[in-house]
CSV table of C-alpha atoms in Angstrom, one decimal:
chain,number,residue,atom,x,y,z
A,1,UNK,CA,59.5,76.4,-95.3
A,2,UNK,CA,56.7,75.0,-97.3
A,3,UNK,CA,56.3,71.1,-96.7
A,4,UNK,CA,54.5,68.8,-99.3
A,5,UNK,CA,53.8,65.1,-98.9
A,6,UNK,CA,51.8,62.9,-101.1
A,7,UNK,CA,50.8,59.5,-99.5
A,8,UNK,CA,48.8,57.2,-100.4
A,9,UNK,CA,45.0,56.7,-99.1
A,10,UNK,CA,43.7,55.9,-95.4
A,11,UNK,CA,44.8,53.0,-93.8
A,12,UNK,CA,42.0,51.4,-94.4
A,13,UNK,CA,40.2,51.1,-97.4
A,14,UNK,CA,37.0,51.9,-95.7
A,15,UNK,CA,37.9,55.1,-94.2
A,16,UNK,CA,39.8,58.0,-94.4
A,17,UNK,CA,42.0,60.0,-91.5
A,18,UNK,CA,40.7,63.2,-91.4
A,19,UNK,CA,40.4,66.8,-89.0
A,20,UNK,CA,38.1,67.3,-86.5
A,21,UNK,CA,35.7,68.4,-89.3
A,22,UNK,CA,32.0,67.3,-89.8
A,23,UNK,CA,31.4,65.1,-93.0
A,24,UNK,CA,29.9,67.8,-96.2
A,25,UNK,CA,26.7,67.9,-96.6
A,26,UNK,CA,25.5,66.1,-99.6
A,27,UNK,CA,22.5,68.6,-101.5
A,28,UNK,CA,20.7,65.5,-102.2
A,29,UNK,CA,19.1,62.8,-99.6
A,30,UNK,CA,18.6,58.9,-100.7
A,31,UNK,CA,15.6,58.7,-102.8
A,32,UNK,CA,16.0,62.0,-104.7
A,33,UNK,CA,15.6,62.8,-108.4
A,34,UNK,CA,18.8,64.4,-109.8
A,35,UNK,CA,18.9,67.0,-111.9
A,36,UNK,CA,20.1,67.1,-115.8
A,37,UNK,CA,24.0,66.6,-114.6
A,38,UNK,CA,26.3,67.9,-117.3
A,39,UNK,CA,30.1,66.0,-117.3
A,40,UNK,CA,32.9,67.6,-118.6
A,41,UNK,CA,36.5,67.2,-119.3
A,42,UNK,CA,35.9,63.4,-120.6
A,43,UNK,CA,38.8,61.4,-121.9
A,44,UNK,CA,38.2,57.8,-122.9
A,45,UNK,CA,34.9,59.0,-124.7
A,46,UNK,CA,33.6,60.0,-128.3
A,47,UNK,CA,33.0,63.5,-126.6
A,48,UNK,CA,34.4,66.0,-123.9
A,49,UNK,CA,31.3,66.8,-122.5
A,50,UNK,CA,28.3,64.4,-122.3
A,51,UNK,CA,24.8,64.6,-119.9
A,52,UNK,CA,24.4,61.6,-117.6
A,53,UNK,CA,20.6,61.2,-118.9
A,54,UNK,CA,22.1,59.6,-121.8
A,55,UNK,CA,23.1,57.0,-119.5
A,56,UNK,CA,19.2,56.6,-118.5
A,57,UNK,CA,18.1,52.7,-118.0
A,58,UNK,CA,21.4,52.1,-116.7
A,59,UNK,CA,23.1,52.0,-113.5
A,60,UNK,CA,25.5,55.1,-113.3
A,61,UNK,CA,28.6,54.6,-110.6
A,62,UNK,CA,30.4,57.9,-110.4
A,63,UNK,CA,33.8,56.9,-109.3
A,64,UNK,CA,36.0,59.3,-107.7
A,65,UNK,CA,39.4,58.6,-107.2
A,66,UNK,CA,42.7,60.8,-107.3
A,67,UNK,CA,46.4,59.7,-108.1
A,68,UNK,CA,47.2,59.9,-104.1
A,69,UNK,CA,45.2,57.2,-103.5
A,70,UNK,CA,46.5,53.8,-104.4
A,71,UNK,CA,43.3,51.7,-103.6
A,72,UNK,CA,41.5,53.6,-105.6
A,73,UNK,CA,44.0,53.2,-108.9
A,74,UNK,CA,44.7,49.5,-107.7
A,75,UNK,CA,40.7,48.5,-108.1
A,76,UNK,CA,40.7,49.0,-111.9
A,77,UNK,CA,41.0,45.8,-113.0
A,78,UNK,CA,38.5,44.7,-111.0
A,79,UNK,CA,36.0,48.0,-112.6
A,80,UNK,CA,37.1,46.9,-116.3
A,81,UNK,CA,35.8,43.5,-115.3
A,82,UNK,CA,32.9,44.6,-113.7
A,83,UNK,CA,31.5,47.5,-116.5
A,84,UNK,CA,32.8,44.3,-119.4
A,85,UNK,CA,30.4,41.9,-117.2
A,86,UNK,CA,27.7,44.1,-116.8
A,87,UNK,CA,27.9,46.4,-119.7
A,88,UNK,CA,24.1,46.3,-120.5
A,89,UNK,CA,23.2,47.5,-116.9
A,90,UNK,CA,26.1,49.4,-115.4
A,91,UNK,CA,27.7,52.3,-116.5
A,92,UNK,CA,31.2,53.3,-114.3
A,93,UNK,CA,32.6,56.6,-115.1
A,94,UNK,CA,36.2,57.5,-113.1
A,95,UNK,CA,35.8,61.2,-112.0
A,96,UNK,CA,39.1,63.1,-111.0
A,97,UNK,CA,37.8,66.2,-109.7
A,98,UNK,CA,41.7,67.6,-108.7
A,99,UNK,CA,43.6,66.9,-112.1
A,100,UNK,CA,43.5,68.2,-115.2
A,101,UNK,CA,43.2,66.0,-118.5
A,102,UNK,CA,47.4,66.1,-119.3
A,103,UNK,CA,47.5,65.0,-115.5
A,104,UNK,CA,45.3,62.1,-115.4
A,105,UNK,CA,46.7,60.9,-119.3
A,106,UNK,CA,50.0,61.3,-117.6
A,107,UNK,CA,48.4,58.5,-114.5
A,108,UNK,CA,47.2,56.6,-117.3
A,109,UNK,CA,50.2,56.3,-119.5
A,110,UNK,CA,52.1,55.2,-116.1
A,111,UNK,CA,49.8,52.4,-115.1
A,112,UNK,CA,50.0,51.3,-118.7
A,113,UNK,CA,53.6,51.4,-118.4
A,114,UNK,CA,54.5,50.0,-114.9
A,115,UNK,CA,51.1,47.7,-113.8
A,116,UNK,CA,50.2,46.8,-117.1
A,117,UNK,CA,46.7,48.2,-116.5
A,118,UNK,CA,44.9,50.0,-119.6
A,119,UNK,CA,42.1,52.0,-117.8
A,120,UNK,CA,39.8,52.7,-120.8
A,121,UNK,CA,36.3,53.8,-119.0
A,122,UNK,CA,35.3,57.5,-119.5
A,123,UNK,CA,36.9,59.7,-117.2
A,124,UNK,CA,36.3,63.2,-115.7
A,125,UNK,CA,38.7,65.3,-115.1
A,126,UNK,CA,38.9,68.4,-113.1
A,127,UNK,CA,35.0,68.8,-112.6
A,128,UNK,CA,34.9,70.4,-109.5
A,129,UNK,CA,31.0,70.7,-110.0
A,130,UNK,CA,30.9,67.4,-109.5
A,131,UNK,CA,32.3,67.7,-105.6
A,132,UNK,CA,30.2,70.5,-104.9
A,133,UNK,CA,27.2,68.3,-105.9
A,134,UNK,CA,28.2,65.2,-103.9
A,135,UNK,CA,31.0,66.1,-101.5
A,136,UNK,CA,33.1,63.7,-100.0
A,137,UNK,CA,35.8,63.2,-97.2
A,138,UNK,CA,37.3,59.8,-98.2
A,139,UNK,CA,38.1,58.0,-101.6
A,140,UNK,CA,37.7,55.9,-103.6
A,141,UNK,CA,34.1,57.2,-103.1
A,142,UNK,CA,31.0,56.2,-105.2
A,143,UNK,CA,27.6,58.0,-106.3
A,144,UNK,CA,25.2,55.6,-107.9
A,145,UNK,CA,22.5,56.8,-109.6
A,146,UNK,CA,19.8,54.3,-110.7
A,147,UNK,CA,18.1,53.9,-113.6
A,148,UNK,CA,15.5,56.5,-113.6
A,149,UNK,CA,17.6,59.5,-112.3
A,150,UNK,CA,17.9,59.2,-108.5
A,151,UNK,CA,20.5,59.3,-106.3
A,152,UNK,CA,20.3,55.5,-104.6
A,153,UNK,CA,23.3,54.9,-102.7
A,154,UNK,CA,26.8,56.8,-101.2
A,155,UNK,CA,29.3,53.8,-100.9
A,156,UNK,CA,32.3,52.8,-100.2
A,157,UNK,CA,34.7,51.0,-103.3
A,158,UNK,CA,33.6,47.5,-101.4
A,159,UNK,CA,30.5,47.9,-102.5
A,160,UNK,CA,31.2,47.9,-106.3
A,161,UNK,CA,31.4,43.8,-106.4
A,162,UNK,CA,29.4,41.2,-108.8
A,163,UNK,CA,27.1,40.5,-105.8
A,164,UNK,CA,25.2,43.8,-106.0
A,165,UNK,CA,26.2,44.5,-109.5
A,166,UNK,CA,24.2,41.0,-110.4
A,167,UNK,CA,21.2,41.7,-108.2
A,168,UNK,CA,20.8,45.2,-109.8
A,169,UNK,CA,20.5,43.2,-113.0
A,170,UNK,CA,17.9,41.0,-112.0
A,171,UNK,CA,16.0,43.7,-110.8
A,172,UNK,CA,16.8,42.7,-106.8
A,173,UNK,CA,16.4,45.3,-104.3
A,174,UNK,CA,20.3,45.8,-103.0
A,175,UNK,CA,21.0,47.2,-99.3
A,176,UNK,CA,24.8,48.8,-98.7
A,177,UNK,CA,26.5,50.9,-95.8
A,178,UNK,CA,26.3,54.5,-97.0
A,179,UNK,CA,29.3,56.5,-96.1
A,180,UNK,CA,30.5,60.3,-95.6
A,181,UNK,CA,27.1,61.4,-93.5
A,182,UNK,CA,24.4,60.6,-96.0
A,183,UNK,CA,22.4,59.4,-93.7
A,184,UNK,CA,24.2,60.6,-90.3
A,185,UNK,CA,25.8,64.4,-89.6
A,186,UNK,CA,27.9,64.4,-86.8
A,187,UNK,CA,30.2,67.5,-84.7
A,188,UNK,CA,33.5,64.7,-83.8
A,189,UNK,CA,33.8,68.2,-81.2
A,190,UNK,CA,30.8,67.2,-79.0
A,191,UNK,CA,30.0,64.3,-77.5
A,192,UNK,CA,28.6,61.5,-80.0
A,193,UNK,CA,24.8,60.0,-80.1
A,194,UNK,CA,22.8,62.9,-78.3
A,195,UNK,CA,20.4,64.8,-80.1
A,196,UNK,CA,21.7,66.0,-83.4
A,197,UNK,CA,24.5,63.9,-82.0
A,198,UNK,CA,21.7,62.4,-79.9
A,199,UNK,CA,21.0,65.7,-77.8
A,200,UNK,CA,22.2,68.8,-77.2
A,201,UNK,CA,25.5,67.4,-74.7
A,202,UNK,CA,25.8,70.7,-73.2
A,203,UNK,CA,24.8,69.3,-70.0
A,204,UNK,CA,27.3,66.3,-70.0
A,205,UNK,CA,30.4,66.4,-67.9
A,206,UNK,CA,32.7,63.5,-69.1
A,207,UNK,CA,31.3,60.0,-70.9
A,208,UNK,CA,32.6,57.0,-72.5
A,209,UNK,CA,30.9,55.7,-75.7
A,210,UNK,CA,31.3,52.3,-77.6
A,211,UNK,CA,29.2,51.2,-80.5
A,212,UNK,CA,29.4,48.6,-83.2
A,213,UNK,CA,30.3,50.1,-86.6
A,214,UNK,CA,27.7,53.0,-87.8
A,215,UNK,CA,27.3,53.9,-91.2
A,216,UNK,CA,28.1,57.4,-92.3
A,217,UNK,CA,31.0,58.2,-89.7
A,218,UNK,CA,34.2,59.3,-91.5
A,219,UNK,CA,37.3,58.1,-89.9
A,220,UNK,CA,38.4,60.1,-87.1
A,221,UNK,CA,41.3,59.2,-85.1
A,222,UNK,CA,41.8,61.8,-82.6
A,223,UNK,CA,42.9,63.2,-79.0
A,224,UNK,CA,42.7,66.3,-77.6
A,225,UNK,CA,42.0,68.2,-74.2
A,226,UNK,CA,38.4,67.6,-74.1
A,227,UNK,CA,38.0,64.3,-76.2
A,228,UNK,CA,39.3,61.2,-77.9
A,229,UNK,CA,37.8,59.6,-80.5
A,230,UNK,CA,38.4,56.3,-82.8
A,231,UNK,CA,35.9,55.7,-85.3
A,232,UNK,CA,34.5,52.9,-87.1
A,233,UNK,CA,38.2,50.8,-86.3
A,234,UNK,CA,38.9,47.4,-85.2
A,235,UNK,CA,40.3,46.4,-81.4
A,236,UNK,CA,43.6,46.0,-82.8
A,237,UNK,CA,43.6,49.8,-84.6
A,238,UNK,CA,42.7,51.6,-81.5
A,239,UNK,CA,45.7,50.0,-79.9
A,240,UNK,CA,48.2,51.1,-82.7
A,241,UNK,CA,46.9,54.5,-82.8
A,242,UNK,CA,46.8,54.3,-78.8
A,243,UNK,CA,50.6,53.5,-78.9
A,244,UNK,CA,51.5,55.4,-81.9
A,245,UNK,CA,54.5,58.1,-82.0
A,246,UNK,CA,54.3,61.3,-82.5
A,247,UNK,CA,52.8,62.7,-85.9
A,248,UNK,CA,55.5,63.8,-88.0
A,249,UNK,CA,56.6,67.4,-89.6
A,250,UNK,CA,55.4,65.5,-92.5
A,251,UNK,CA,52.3,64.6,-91.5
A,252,UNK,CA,52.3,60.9,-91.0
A,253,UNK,CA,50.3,59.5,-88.5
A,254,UNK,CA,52.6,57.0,-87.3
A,255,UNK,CA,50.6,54.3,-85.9
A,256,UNK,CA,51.8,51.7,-84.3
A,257,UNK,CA,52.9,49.3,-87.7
A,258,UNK,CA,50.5,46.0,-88.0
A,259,UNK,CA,53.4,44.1,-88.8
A,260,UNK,CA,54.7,44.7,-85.3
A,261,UNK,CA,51.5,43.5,-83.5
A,262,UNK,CA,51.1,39.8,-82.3
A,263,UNK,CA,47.4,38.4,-81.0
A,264,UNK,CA,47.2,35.7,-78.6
A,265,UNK,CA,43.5,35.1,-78.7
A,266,UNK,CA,41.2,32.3,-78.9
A,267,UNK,CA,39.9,33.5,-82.4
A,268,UNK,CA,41.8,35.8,-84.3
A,269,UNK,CA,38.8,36.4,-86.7
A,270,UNK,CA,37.1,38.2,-84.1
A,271,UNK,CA,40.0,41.3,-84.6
A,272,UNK,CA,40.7,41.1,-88.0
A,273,UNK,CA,39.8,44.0,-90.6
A,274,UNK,CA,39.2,41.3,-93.1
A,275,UNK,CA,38.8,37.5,-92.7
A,276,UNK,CA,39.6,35.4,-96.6
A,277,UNK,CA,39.5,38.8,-97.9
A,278,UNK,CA,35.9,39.5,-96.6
A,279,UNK,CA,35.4,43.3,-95.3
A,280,UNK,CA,34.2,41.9,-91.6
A,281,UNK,CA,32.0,45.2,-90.1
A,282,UNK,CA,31.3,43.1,-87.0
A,283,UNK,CA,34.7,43.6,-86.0
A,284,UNK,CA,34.6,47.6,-85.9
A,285,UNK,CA,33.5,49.8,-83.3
A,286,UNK,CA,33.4,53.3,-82.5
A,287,UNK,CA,34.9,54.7,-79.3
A,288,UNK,CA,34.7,58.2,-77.5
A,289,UNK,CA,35.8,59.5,-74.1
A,290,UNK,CA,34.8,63.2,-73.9
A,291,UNK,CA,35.4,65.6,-70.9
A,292,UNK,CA,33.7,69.0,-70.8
A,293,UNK,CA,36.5,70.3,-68.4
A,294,UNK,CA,39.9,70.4,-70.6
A,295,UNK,CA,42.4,67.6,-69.4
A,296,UNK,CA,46.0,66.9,-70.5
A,297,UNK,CA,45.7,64.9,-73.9
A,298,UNK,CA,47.9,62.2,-72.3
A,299,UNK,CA,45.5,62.0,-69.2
A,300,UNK,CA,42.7,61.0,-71.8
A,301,UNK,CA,45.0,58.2,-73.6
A,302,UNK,CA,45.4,56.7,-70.6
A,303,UNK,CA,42.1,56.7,-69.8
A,304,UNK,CA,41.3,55.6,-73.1
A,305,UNK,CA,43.6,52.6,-72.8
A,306,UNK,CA,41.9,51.6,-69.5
A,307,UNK,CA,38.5,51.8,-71.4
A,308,UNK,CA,39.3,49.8,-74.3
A,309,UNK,CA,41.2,46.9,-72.1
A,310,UNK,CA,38.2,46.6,-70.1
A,311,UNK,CA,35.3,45.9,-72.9
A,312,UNK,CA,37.6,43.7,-75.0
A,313,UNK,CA,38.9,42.1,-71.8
A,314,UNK,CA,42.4,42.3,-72.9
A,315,UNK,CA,45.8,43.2,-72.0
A,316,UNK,CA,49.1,44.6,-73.6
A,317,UNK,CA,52.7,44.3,-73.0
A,318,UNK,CA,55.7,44.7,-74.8
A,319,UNK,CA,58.4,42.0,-76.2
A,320,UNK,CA,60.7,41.4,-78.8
A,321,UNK,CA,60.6,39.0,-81.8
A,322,UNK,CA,62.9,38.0,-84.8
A,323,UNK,CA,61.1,38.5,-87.5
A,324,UNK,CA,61.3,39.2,-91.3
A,325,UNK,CA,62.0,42.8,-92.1
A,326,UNK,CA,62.0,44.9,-95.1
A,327,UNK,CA,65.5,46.5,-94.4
A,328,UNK,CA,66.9,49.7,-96.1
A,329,UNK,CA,70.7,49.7,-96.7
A,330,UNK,CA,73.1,52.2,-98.4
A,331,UNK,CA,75.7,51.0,-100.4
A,332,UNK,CA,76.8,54.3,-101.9
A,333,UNK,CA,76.0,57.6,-99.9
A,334,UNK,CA,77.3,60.0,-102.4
A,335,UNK,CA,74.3,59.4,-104.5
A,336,UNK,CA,71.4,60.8,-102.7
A,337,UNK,CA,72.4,63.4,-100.3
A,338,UNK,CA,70.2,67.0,-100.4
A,339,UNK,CA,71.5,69.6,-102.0
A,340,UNK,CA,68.3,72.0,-102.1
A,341,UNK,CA,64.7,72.3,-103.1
A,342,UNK,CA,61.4,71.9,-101.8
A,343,UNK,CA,60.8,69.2,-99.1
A,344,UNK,CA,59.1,66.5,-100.7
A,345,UNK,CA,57.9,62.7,-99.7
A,346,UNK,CA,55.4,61.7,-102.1
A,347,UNK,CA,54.6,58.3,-102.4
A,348,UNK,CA,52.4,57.0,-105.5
A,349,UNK,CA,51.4,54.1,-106.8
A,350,UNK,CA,54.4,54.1,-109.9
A,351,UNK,CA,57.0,56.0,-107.5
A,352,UNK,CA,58.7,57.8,-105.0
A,353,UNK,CA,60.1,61.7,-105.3
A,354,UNK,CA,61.9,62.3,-102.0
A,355,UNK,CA,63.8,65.5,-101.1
A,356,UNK,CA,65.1,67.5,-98.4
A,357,UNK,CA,63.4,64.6,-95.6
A,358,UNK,CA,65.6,62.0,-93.4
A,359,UNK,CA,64.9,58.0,-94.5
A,360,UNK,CA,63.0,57.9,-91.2
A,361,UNK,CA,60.6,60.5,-92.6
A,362,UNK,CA,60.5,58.3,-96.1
A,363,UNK,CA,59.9,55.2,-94.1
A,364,UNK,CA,57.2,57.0,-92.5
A,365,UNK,CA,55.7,58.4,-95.4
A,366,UNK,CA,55.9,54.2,-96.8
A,367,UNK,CA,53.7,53.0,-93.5
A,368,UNK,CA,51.0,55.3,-94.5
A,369,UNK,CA,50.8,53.8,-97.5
A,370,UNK,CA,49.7,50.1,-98.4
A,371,UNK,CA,53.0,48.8,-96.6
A,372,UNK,CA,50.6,49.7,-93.7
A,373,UNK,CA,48.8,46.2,-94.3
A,374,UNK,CA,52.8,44.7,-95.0
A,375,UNK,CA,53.3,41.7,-92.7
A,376,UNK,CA,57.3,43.2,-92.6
A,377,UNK,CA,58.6,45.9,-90.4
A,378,UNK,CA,60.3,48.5,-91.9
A,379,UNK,CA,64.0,49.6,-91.0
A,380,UNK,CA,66.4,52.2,-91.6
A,381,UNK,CA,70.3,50.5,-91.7
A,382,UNK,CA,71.1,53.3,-93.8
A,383,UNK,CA,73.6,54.7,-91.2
A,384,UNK,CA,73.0,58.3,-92.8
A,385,UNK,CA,71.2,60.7,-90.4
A,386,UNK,CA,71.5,63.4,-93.0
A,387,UNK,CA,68.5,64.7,-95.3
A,388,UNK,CA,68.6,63.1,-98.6
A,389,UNK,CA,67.6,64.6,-102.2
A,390,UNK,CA,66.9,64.3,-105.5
A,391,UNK,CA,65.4,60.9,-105.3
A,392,UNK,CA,62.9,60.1,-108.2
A,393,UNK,CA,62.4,56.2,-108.9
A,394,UNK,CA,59.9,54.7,-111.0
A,395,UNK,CA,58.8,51.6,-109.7
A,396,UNK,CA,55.4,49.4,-108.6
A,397,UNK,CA,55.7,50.8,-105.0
A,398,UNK,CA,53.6,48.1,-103.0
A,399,UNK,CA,56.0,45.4,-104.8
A,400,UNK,CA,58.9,45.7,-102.5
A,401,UNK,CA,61.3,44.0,-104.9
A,402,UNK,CA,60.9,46.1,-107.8
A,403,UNK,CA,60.8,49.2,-105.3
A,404,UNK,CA,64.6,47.9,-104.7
A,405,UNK,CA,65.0,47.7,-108.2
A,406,UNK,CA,64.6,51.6,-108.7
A,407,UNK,CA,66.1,52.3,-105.6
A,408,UNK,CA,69.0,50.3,-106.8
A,409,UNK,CA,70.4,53.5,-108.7
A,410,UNK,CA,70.6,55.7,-105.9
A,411,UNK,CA,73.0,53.5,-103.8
A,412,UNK,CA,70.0,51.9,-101.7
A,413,UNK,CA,68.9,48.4,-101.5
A,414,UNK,CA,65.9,47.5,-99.8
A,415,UNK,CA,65.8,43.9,-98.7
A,416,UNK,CA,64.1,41.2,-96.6
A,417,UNK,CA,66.3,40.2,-93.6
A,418,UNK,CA,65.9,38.6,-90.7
A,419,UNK,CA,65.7,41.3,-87.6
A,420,UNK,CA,64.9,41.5,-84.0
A,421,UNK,CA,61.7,44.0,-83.7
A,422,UNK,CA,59.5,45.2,-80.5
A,423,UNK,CA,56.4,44.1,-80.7
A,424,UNK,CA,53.0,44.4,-79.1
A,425,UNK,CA,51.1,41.9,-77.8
A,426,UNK,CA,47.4,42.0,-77.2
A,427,UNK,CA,45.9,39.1,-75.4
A,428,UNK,CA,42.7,38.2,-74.1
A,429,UNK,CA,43.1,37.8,-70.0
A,430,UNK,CA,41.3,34.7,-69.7
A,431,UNK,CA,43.6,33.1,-72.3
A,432,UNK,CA,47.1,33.3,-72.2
A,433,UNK,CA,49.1,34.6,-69.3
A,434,UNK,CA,52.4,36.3,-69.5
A,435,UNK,CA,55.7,35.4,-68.0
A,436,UNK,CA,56.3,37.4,-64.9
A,437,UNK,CA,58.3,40.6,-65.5
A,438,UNK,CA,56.8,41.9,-68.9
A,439,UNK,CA,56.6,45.3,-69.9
A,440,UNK,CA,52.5,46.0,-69.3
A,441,UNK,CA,52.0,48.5,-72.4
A,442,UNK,CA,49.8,51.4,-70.7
């Protein structure tokens, strides 16, 4: 049977979950002068086709993005401010290298529609040229090219802000993270940091690796017989994907939900992905525990666990906690049972198409998406343990009340209520200290 799911991006807006794969390798280094680049497929422009050297003396930000990514379709307000502020310097264009032009006027005329957001800046569509030329593992991910031609950065979407937008204005010199191995190439199947991952590791046995955040590592999050591997995540992240169930027919990573993690700290800054919506990099780290003889993957967790406990000099244990929860009810189960089709959970930004999946699976599907950040649990009341089908609402997904709104239709209401939850807490050891009797989460 052939599965499709759409979800939304990574977890994290920096970073992407992806195989045990090494980054593409970009055919340009920092520094280079680009060729003549040709860009076709243009909507939102006088012409189809137009040469980026007409954009010379500006900044050009090529902006790839793709309809399964919601941060990506999210930042446009903040790009039509941006290009409006700094028009005479900057020049964004929004490259879809996956959908054709119908497709992406079709995005277009939805986000008009549902988030009130008319994205007007030139757009590519279905260059593929363009990803052979910079190739990427993550989105949104930006190309800027500068203003005599060459290729100056490989960034993240945090970096498109008014801070370096203004000092490339004034003429400043402006210094950002790169991402997708730019400036670092890395085998997540060897052991990191020794030669071309900093040596040639065929002579190492087993070893444990923790460094602060390095630029260029993709997200990895990964355990096998030989190695596990977090990248570039926050304390709290390598506990959820540490305790997370198991991955899904689906596909969904199923890490253990934020919403049902509880600090007890001295400073919760110190964990946080972002503090006052500030991207904090301090706070990340990359971890790998690598073993040249082949263990049992659950060996390695554990091991893993151990590891991470002891640098951070904190424990786990599990509880239980009333707490807000986004609840899915059925009021009428005659309206969405499967009756045949393709299996389908795709999850955009204006909607949900679910078919031939079980509302655990759908719920699933939802944490990978930005209810992954959602301070609410999700859960299934629904009663129905059947598949369900046919289900196509049109809604602003990541606003949970006008997600019930379209759900509404289909005989399902999805609510906050009040609901006892398990939870995980992480505290620091010289702290807080448990009652006696808790649940140590190993």
């Amino acid at each position: 049977m052939k599965y499709l799911i759409t979800i939304l991006c990574t977890l994290f807006a920096h970073a992407t979950i992806s195989a045990q794969t090494s980054p593409p390798k970009s055919k340009f280094k920092l520094g280079d002068q680009l060729p003549a680049i040709t860009v076709k497929n243009l909507i939102n422009y006088h012409s189809s086709t137009e040469n980026l050297t007409k954009f010379k003396g500006k900044t050009v930000i090529l902006y790839f993005w793709n309809d399964g990514c919601a941060s990506s379709i999210q930042g446009w307000p903040k790009l039509l401010h941006l290009q409006e502020q700094f028009k005479n310097h900057v020049q964004i264009i929004l490259v879809n290298e996956s959908q054709d032009k119908k497709a992406v006027q079709d995005i277009l005329t939805a986000q008009r529609k549902i988030s009130h957001v008319d994205m007007t800046l030139p757009t590519v569509c279905l260059d593929r040229d363009l990803n052979v030329l910079f190739p990427r593992n993550s989105i949104p991910h930006l190309v800027w090219i500068d203003t005599a031609g060459k290729l100056m950065a490989i960034t993240s979407g945090d970096q498109l802000n008014a801070v370096n937008l203004g000092a490339l204005a004034e003429g400043r010199a402006i210094s950002m993270p790169q991402k997708d191995g730019v400036k670092y190439r890395v085998d997540f199947a060897k052991p990191l940091f020794i030669k071309s991952n900093g040596g040639d590791g065929d002579f190492v046995q087993w070893q444990s690796i923790l460094s602060e955040y390095f630029p260029g590592l993709t997200g990895e999050f990964s355990i096998d017989s030989t190695s596990g591997t977090i990248s570039n995540s926050t304390m709290i992240t390598m506990f959820r994907f540490l305790h997370k169930r198991e991955t899904d027919r689906l596909g969904s990573l199923n890490l253990f939900p934020a919403s049902r993690v509880v600090l007890k700290v001295k400073d919760t800054a110190q964990y946080m992905i972002r503090v006052n919506d500030e991207l904090k990099l301090k706070n990340f780290y990359t971890y790998q525990l690598y073993s040249k003889k082949p263990k049992a993957p659950s060996i390695l967790r554990s091991m893993m666990v151990v590891d991470i406990k002891k640098y951070f000099g904190v424990e786990c244990y599990w509880s239980k906690q009333r707490k807000l929860c986004l609840v899915l009810a059925a009021t009428d189960t005659s309206k969405f049972p499967f009756l045949n089709g393709e299996t389908m959970a795709a999850i955009r930004p204006t909607g949900v198409h679910l078919n031939n999946v079980t509302f655990k699976e759908f719920l699933d599907a939802m944490l990978a998406t930005e209810y992954h950040h959602s301070p609410y649990p999700l859960i299934d009341e629904t009663g129905y343990k059947g598949k369900v089908g046919n289900i196509i609402a049109e809604a602003n997904v990541v606003n949970h009340q006008d997600l019930n709104r379209a759900l509404n239709k289909y005989g399902l209401q999805f609510t906050l209520q009040p609901r006892e939850v398990d939870i995980l807490v992480i505290y620091e050891t010289d702290y807080f200290k448990p009652q006696p009797g808790v649940q140590f989460a190993n």
